[in-house]
Amino acid sequence: FDEAKAWRDSGDEYREKLETYEKDLTEYKKKFDEYAKKKEEADAKAKEPGAKAPEKKEEPPKRPERPKEPNPSAARNLLLEALDGTLAVRVEAHDPKDIRALLRLRTEHGIDLVILGGYWADQIATELADADVPVVLTALPDHHAQRFPDRSLVARWRALRAAGVTV
């Protein structure tokens, strides 16, 4: 998200540089016209009989370089849509630590967030409810269901709903 923001800023910077480039190009054309006129006069004087060669050869003005446009990226465009709030970010996360990291990301960038999976999301249900982050629950795999019989889909759904989380 930070990189996408920086890229967006570079687009603004590019537009500013492009405006400066247009002004510099206009100035360059004037300077080049002056240079061409002086060059023609110098060449005409050099062709006169008994004329001395000029001591210093005048260099033409340097043409300004067009700024390079930032490269577009489909993945970056999706991140920018998420930052603009037109696209929700869906992330599969199960561990409370990972979900909290996503909640911080949501706070930092103001993105719409949806948690997918959320095996342990019920343990931080109040944080999810406070952040207004919905959870799409999935059933526990068989090896988890055997180890944690009290963590059924219905039990986790009830805990999240009781805290006010959209499930």
mmCIF file of C-alpha atoms in Angstrom:
data_model
loop_
_atom_site.group_PDB
_atom_site.id
_atom_site.type_symbol
_atom_site.label_atom_id
_atom_site.label_comp_id
_atom_site.label_asym_id
_atom_site.label_seq_id
_atom_site.Cartn_x
_atom_site.Cartn_y
_atom_site.Cartn_z
ATOM 1 C CA PHE A 1 0.000 0.000 0.000
ATOM 2 C CA ASP A 2 2.865 2.368 0.792
ATOM 3 C CA GLU A 3 4.452 1.621 -2.580
ATOM 4 C CA ALA A 4 1.129 2.245 -4.343
ATOM 5 C CA LYS A 5 0.773 5.587 -2.558
ATOM 6 C CA ALA A 6 4.320 6.523 -3.530
ATOM 7 C CA TRP A 7 3.577 5.571 -7.140
ATOM 8 C CA ARG A 8 0.446 7.739 -7.105
ATOM 9 C CA ASP A 9 2.530 10.617 -5.743
ATOM 10 C CA SER A 10 5.086 10.032 -8.493
ATOM 11 C CA GLY A 11 2.233 10.478 -10.980
ATOM 12 C CA ASP A 12 1.493 13.890 -9.484
ATOM 13 C CA GLU A 13 5.198 14.684 -9.576
ATOM 14 C CA TYR A 14 5.326 13.539 -13.219
ATOM 15 C CA ARG A 15 2.509 15.924 -14.164
ATOM 16 C CA GLU A 16 4.347 18.793 -12.463
ATOM 17 C CA LYS A 17 7.580 17.876 -14.261
ATOM 18 C CA LEU A 18 5.654 17.676 -17.535
ATOM 19 C CA GLU A 19 4.341 21.228 -17.038
ATOM 20 C CA THR A 20 7.884 22.432 -16.319
ATOM 21 C CA TYR A 21 9.106 20.519 -19.383
ATOM 22 C CA GLU A 22 6.555 22.297 -21.603
ATOM 23 C CA LYS A 23 7.758 25.689 -20.319
ATOM 24 C CA ASP A 24 11.409 24.662 -20.718
ATOM 25 C CA LEU A 25 10.690 23.463 -24.264
ATOM 26 C CA THR A 26 9.139 26.826 -25.193
ATOM 27 C CA GLU A 27 12.190 28.598 -23.758
ATOM 28 C CA TYR A 28 14.491 26.184 -25.619
ATOM 29 C CA LYS A 29 12.783 26.988 -28.939
ATOM 30 C CA LYS A 30 13.345 30.714 -28.376
ATOM 31 C CA LYS A 31 17.006 30.158 -27.475
ATOM 32 C CA PHE A 32 17.498 27.884 -30.471
ATOM 33 C CA ASP A 33 15.976 30.479 -32.816
ATOM 34 C CA GLU A 34 18.405 33.067 -31.390
ATOM 35 C CA TYR A 35 21.292 30.623 -31.781
ATOM 36 C CA ALA A 36 20.324 29.862 -35.405
ATOM 37 C CA LYS A 37 20.087 33.575 -36.235
ATOM 38 C CA LYS A 38 23.534 34.285 -34.688
ATOM 39 C CA LYS A 39 24.978 31.258 -36.488
ATOM 40 C CA GLU A 40 23.661 32.491 -39.857
ATOM 41 C CA GLU A 41 25.129 35.955 -39.200
ATOM 42 C CA ALA A 42 28.470 34.438 -38.181
ATOM 43 C CA ASP A 43 28.515 32.193 -41.256
ATOM 44 C CA ALA A 44 27.720 35.178 -43.502
ATOM 45 C CA LYS A 45 30.583 37.213 -41.940
ATOM 46 C CA ALA A 46 32.948 34.246 -42.293
ATOM 47 C CA LYS A 47 32.266 34.134 -46.046
ATOM 48 C CA GLU A 48 33.329 37.767 -46.500
ATOM 49 C CA PRO A 49 36.818 38.206 -47.959
ATOM 50 C CA GLY A 50 39.513 38.640 -45.307
ATOM 51 C CA ALA A 51 37.236 37.563 -42.451
ATOM 52 C CA LYS A 52 38.831 35.868 -39.458
ATOM 53 C CA ALA A 53 37.554 32.574 -38.112
ATOM 54 C CA PRO A 54 35.618 33.012 -34.875
ATOM 55 C CA GLU A 55 37.697 32.472 -31.750
ATOM 56 C CA LYS A 56 35.058 30.491 -29.914
ATOM 57 C CA LYS A 57 32.510 28.253 -31.533
ATOM 58 C CA GLU A 58 29.150 28.806 -29.903
ATOM 59 C CA GLU A 59 27.333 25.652 -28.791
ATOM 60 C CA PRO A 60 23.619 25.210 -29.495
ATOM 61 C CA PRO A 61 21.317 25.258 -26.464
ATOM 62 C CA LYS A 62 20.628 21.885 -24.875
ATOM 63 C CA ARG A 63 17.163 20.516 -25.498
ATOM 64 C CA PRO A 64 15.294 19.660 -22.245
ATOM 65 C CA GLU A 65 14.573 15.983 -21.660
ATOM 66 C CA ARG A 66 10.992 14.834 -21.459
ATOM 67 C CA PRO A 67 10.282 13.341 -18.012
ATOM 68 C CA LYS A 68 9.657 9.601 -17.901
ATOM 69 C CA GLU A 69 6.118 8.547 -17.178
ATOM 70 C CA PRO A 70 5.668 6.169 -14.203
ATOM 71 C CA ASN A 71 4.999 2.605 -15.345
ATOM 72 C CA PRO A 72 1.427 1.427 -14.777
ATOM 73 C CA SER A 73 0.704 -1.880 -13.048
ATOM 74 C CA ALA A 74 -2.549 -3.823 -12.801
ATOM 75 C CA ALA A 75 -1.716 -5.045 -9.285
ATOM 76 C CA ARG A 76 -0.869 -1.513 -8.160
ATOM 77 C CA ASN A 77 -4.131 -0.233 -9.636
ATOM 78 C CA LEU A 78 -6.026 -2.733 -7.469
ATOM 79 C CA LEU A 79 -4.192 -1.469 -4.383
ATOM 80 C CA LEU A 80 -5.047 2.109 -5.322
ATOM 81 C CA GLU A 81 -8.714 1.145 -5.712
ATOM 82 C CA ALA A 82 -8.574 -0.382 -2.238
ATOM 83 C CA LEU A 83 -6.991 2.799 -0.864
ATOM 84 C CA ASP A 84 -9.722 4.852 -2.547
ATOM 85 C CA GLY A 85 -12.392 2.683 -0.920
ATOM 86 C CA THR A 86 -13.841 1.367 -4.181
ATOM 87 C CA LEU A 87 -12.559 -2.148 -3.591
ATOM 88 C CA ALA A 88 -12.589 -4.270 -0.430
ATOM 89 C CA VAL A 89 -9.471 -6.190 0.506
ATOM 90 C CA ARG A 90 -10.194 -9.815 1.364
ATOM 91 C CA VAL A 91 -7.432 -11.590 3.246
ATOM 92 C CA GLU A 92 -7.318 -15.136 4.519
ATOM 93 C CA ALA A 93 -6.176 -14.983 8.123
ATOM 94 C CA HIS A 94 -6.738 -17.323 11.036
ATOM 95 C CA ASP A 95 -4.372 -16.403 13.850
ATOM 96 C CA PRO A 96 -5.333 -13.465 16.135
ATOM 97 C CA LYS A 97 -1.839 -11.981 15.680
ATOM 98 C CA ASP A 98 -2.280 -11.918 11.889
ATOM 99 C CA ILE A 99 -5.790 -10.501 12.155
ATOM 100 C CA ARG A 100 -4.563 -7.737 14.480
ATOM 101 C CA ALA A 101 -1.835 -6.871 11.943
ATOM 102 C CA LEU A 102 -4.556 -6.561 9.305
ATOM 103 C CA LEU A 103 -6.612 -4.354 11.622
ATOM 104 C CA ARG A 104 -3.571 -2.062 12.001
ATOM 105 C CA LEU A 105 -3.223 -2.013 8.216
ATOM 106 C CA ARG A 106 -6.881 -1.073 7.955
ATOM 107 C CA THR A 107 -6.393 1.752 10.453
ATOM 108 C CA GLU A 108 -3.218 3.048 8.789
ATOM 109 C CA HIS A 109 -4.603 3.075 5.257
ATOM 110 C CA GLY A 110 -8.362 3.279 5.782
ATOM 111 C CA ILE A 111 -9.059 0.262 3.589
ATOM 112 C CA ASP A 112 -12.217 -1.835 3.546
ATOM 113 C CA LEU A 113 -11.214 -5.201 4.966
ATOM 114 C CA VAL A 114 -12.856 -8.633 5.034
ATOM 115 C CA ILE A 115 -11.288 -11.538 6.940
ATOM 116 C CA LEU A 116 -11.589 -14.942 5.283
ATOM 117 C CA GLY A 117 -11.247 -18.125 7.315
ATOM 118 C CA GLY A 118 -10.860 -16.666 10.778
ATOM 119 C CA TYR A 119 -10.453 -19.941 12.691
ATOM 120 C CA TRP A 120 -9.462 -17.987 15.802
ATOM 121 C CA ALA A 121 -11.213 -14.696 15.003
ATOM 122 C CA ASP A 122 -13.713 -15.244 17.810
ATOM 123 C CA GLN A 123 -10.877 -14.708 20.304
ATOM 124 C CA ILE A 124 -10.630 -11.065 19.196
ATOM 125 C CA ALA A 125 -14.288 -10.609 18.297
ATOM 126 C CA THR A 126 -14.666 -7.274 20.109
ATOM 127 C CA GLU A 127 -11.701 -5.811 18.205
ATOM 128 C CA LEU A 128 -13.265 -6.952 14.922
ATOM 129 C CA ALA A 129 -16.631 -5.506 15.915
ATOM 130 C CA ASP A 130 -15.057 -2.181 16.941
ATOM 131 C CA ALA A 131 -13.227 -1.994 13.598
ATOM 132 C CA ASP A 132 -16.407 -3.022 11.720
ATOM 133 C CA VAL A 133 -14.547 -5.788 9.888
ATOM 134 C CA PRO A 134 -16.692 -8.706 8.667
ATOM 135 C CA VAL A 135 -15.505 -12.304 8.811
ATOM 136 C CA VAL A 136 -16.240 -15.076 6.325
ATOM 137 C CA LEU A 137 -15.909 -18.220 8.425
ATOM 138 C CA THR A 138 -14.797 -21.536 7.067
ATOM 139 C CA ALA A 139 -15.201 -24.918 8.671
ATOM 140 C CA LEU A 140 -12.220 -26.299 10.548
ATOM 141 C CA PRO A 141 -10.228 -28.934 8.693
ATOM 142 C CA ASP A 142 -10.712 -32.431 10.079
ATOM 143 C CA HIS A 143 -7.359 -32.475 11.891
ATOM 144 C CA HIS A 144 -8.305 -29.250 13.761
ATOM 145 C CA ALA A 145 -11.842 -30.434 14.491
ATOM 146 C CA GLN A 146 -10.486 -33.516 16.227
ATOM 147 C CA ARG A 147 -7.985 -31.496 18.291
ATOM 148 C CA PHE A 148 -10.432 -28.704 19.173
ATOM 149 C CA PRO A 149 -13.946 -30.154 19.436
ATOM 150 C CA ASP A 150 -15.254 -26.988 21.154
ATOM 151 C CA ARG A 151 -14.238 -24.848 18.122
ATOM 152 C CA SER A 152 -17.049 -25.858 15.806
ATOM 153 C CA LEU A 153 -18.215 -23.532 13.064
ATOM 154 C CA VAL A 154 -21.436 -22.818 14.970
ATOM 155 C CA ALA A 155 -19.607 -22.029 18.245
ATOM 156 C CA ARG A 156 -17.263 -19.599 16.501
ATOM 157 C CA TRP A 157 -20.166 -18.024 14.575
ATOM 158 C CA ARG A 158 -22.133 -17.505 17.816
ATOM 159 C CA ALA A 159 -19.151 -15.896 19.578
ATOM 160 C CA LEU A 160 -18.566 -13.495 16.710
ATOM 161 C CA ARG A 161 -22.258 -12.612 16.328
ATOM 162 C CA ALA A 162 -22.563 -12.050 20.106
ATOM 163 C CA ALA A 163 -19.768 -9.464 19.870
ATOM 164 C CA GLY A 164 -21.516 -7.715 16.962
ATOM 165 C CA VAL A 165 -19.296 -8.909 14.109
ATOM 166 C CA THR A 166 -20.887 -9.335 10.675
ATOM 167 C CA VAL A 167 -20.371 -12.991 9.761
#
